[in-house]
XYZ file of N, CA and C in Angstrom:
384
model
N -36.523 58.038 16.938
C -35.786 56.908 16.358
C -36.781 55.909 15.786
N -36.319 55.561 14.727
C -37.437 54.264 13.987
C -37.568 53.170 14.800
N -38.599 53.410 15.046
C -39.009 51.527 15.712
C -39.003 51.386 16.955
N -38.527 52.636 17.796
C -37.842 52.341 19.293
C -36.311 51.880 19.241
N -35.587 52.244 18.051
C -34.473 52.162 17.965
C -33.304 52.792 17.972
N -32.310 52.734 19.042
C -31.542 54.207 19.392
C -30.455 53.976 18.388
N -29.996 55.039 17.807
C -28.600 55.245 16.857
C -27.916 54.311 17.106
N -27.646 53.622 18.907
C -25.914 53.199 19.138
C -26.577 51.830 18.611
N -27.990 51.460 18.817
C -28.630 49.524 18.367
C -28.266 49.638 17.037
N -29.168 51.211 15.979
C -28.655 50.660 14.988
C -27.292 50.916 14.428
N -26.255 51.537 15.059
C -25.111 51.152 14.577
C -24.728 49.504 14.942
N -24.613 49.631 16.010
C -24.348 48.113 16.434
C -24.626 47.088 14.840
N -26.223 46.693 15.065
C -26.325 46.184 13.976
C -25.730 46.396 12.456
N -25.552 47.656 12.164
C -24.962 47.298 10.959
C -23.455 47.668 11.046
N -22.715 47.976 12.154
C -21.589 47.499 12.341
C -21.498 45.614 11.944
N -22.168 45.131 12.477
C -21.922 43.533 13.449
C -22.314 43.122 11.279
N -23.300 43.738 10.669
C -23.478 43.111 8.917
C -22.422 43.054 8.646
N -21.220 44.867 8.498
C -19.897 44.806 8.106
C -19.292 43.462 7.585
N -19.094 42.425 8.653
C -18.459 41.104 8.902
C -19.539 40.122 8.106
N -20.291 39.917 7.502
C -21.034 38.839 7.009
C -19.857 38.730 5.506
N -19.478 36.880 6.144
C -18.607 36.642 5.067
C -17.306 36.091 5.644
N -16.834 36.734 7.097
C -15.894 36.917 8.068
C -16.046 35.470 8.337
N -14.681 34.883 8.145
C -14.521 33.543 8.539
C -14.500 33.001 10.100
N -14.743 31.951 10.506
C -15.152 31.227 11.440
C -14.060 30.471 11.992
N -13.377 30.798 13.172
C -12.450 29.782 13.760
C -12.098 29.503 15.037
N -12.374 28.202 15.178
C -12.959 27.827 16.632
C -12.074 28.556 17.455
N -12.425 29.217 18.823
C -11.561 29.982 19.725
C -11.079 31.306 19.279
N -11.460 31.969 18.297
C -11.444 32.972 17.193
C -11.822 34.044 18.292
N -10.991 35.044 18.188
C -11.389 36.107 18.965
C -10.958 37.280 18.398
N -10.529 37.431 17.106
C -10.183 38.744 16.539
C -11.124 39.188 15.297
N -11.642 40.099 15.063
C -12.016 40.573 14.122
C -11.417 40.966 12.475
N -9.803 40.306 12.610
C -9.320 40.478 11.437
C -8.868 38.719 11.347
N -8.443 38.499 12.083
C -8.224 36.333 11.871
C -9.103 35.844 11.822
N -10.283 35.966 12.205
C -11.396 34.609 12.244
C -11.696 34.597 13.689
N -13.094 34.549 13.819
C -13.658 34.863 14.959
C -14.705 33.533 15.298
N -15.145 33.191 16.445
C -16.122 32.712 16.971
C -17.716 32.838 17.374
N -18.641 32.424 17.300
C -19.557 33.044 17.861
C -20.075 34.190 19.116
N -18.938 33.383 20.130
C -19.164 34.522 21.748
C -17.856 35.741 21.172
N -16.733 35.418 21.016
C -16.057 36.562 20.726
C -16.166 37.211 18.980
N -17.234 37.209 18.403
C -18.049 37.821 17.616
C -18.707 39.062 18.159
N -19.826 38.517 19.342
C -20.480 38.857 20.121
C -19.600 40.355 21.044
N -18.323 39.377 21.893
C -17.630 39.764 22.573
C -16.826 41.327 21.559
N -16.500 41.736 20.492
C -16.299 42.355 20.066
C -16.516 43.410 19.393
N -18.041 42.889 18.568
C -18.781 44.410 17.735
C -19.005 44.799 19.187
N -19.568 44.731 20.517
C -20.285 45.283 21.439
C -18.942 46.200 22.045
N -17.627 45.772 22.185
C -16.874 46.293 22.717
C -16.347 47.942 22.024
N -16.886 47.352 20.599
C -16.852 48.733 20.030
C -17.885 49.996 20.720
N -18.347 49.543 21.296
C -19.639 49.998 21.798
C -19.546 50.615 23.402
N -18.062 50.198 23.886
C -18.116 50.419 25.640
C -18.938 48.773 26.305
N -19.643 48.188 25.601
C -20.000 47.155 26.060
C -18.716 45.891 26.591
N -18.556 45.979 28.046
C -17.420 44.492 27.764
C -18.350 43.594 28.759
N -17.833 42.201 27.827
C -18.542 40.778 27.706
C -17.567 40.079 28.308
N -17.616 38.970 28.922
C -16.862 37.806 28.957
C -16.617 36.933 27.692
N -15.594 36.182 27.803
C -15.247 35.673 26.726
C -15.778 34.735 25.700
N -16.909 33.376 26.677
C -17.886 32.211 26.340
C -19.274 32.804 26.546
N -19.993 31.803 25.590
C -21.556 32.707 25.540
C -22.331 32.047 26.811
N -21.440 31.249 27.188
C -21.825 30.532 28.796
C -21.834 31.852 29.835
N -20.793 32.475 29.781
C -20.431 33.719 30.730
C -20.824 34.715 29.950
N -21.601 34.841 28.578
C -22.414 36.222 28.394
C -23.793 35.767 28.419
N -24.295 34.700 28.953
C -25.375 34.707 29.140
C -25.795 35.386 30.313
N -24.618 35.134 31.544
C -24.953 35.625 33.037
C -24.820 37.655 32.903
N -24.612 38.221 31.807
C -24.358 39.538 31.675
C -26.077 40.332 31.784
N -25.984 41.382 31.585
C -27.133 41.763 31.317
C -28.364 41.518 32.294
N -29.643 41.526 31.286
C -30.492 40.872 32.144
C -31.616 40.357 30.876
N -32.458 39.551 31.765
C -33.417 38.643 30.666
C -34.514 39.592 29.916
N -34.479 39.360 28.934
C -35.656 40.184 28.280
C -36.053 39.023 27.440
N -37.543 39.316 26.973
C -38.449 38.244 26.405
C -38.056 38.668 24.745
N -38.695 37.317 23.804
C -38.038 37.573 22.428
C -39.276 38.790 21.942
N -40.341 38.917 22.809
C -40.945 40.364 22.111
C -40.270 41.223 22.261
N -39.828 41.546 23.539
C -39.108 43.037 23.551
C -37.409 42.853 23.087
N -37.051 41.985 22.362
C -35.533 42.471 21.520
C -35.619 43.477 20.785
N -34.397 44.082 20.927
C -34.079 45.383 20.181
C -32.825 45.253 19.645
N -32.306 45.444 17.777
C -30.738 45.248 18.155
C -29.797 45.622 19.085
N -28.879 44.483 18.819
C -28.103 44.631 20.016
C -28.189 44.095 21.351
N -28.908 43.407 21.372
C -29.467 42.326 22.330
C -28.617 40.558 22.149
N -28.354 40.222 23.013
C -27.742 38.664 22.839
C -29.071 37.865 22.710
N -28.766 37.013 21.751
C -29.549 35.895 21.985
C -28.708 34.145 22.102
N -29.227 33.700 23.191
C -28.479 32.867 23.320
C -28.987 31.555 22.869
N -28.669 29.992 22.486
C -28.828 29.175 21.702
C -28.408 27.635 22.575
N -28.680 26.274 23.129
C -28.173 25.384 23.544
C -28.395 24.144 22.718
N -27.694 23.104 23.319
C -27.872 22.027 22.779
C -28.924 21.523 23.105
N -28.965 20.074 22.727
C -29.466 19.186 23.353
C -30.008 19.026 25.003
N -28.661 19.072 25.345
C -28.706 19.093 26.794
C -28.922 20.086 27.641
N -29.014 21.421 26.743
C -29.901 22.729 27.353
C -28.873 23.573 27.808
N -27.877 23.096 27.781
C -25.989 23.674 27.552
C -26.591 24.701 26.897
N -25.776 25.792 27.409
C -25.518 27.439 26.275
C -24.309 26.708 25.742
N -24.521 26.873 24.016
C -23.220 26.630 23.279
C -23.279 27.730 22.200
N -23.978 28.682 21.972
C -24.150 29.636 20.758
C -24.715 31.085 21.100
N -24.248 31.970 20.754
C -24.801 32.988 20.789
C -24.235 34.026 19.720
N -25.654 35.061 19.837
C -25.722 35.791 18.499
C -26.151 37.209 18.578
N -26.466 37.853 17.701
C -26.798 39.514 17.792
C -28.147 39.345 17.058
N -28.904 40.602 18.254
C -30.618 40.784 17.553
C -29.823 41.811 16.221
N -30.074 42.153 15.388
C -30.378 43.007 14.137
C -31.740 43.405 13.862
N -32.872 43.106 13.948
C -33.953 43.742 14.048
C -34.892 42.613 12.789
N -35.875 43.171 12.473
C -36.836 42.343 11.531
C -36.649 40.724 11.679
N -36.747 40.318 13.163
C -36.489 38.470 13.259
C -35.088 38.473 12.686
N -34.203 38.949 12.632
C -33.253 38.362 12.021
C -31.892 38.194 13.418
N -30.891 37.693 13.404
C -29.711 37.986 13.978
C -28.583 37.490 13.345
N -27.322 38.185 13.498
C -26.084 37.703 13.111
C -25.315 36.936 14.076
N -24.362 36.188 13.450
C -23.903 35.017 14.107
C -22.913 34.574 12.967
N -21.630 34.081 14.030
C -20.274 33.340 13.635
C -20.763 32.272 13.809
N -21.466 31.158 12.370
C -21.528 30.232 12.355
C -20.402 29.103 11.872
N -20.396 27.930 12.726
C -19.199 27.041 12.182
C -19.269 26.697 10.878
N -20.194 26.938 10.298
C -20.466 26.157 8.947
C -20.183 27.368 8.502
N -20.728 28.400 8.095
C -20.362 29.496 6.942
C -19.919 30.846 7.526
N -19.417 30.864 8.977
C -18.840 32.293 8.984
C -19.803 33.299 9.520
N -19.700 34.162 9.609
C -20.337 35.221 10.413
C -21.635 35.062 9.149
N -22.308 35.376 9.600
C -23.998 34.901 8.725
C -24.862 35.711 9.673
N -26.316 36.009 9.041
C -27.494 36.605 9.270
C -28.055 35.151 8.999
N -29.140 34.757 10.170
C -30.440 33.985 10.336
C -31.453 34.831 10.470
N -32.557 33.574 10.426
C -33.699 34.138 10.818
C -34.308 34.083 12.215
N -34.805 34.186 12.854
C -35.387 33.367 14.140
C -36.528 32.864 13.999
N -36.854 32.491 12.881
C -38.223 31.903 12.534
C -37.335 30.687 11.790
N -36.418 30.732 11.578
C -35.341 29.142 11.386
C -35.458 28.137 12.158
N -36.197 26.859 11.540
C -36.553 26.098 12.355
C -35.486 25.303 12.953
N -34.517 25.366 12.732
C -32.812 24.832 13.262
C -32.595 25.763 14.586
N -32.771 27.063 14.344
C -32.510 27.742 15.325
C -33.606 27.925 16.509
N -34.710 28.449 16.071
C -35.813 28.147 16.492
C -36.549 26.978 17.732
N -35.673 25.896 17.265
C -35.814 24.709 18.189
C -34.567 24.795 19.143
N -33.660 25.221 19.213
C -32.491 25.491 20.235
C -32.141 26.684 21.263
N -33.510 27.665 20.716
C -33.518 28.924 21.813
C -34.154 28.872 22.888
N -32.974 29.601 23.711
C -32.460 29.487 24.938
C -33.365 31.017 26.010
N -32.893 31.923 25.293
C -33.089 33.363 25.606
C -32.254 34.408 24.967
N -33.108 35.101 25.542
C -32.514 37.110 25.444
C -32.106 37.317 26.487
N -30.727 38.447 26.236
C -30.306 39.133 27.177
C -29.917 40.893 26.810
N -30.612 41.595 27.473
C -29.877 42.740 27.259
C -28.607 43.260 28.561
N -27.521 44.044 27.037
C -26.358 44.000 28.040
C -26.130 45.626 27.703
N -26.764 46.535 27.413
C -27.066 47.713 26.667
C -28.045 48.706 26.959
């Protein structure tokens, strides 16, 4: 596999692209109405046999911690405020990048070299 990357990561990932464009709506938990960040999360993975809890508060406690060297798609990455609150979470995709149901534009690809994002990470979790 390329990279250390098994078929089901890279389906995952370009399952989870599919949706770039996929509108954003708070408490959003379907993949055809408008989805949220955790049930974003909560859903490409379920395609997968993966089940998540519903808040990225309760998919942070899933899995287990892995460092941002060893992400592989398909990995959570999780995101807080200010106050160090989990309020965001997202999908590794591979090359620094991850996808994410952002409030502002909808399911979107970042970078993790985004200095917006960058300054609010929290951790990795693999649940996979």
């Amino acid at each position: 596999s390329a990279g250390g990357v098994s078929s089901t990561r890279a389906n995952i990932a370009n399952t989870a692209v599919q949706y770039v464009g996929y509108p954003y709506v708070y408490g959003g938990n379907s993949l055809t109405g408008g989805i949220d960040c955790s049930g974003f999360a909560q859903q490409i993975l379920a395609k997968f046999g993966v089940s998540l809890p519903r808040t990225s508060r309760e998919q942070a406690n899933c899995g287990r911690g892995i460092s941002s060297a060893e992400m592989r798609p398909g990995d959570l990455i999780f995101y807080a405020g200010s106050s160090g609150t989990i309020n965001h979470v997202a999908i590794y995709i591979g090359n620094g990048q991850f996808i994410h149901a952002s409030s502002s534009k909808g399911v979107m690809i970042s970078e993790m070299s985004n200095s917006y994002w960058s300054a609010r990470y929290y951790g990795a979790r693999r649940v996979l």
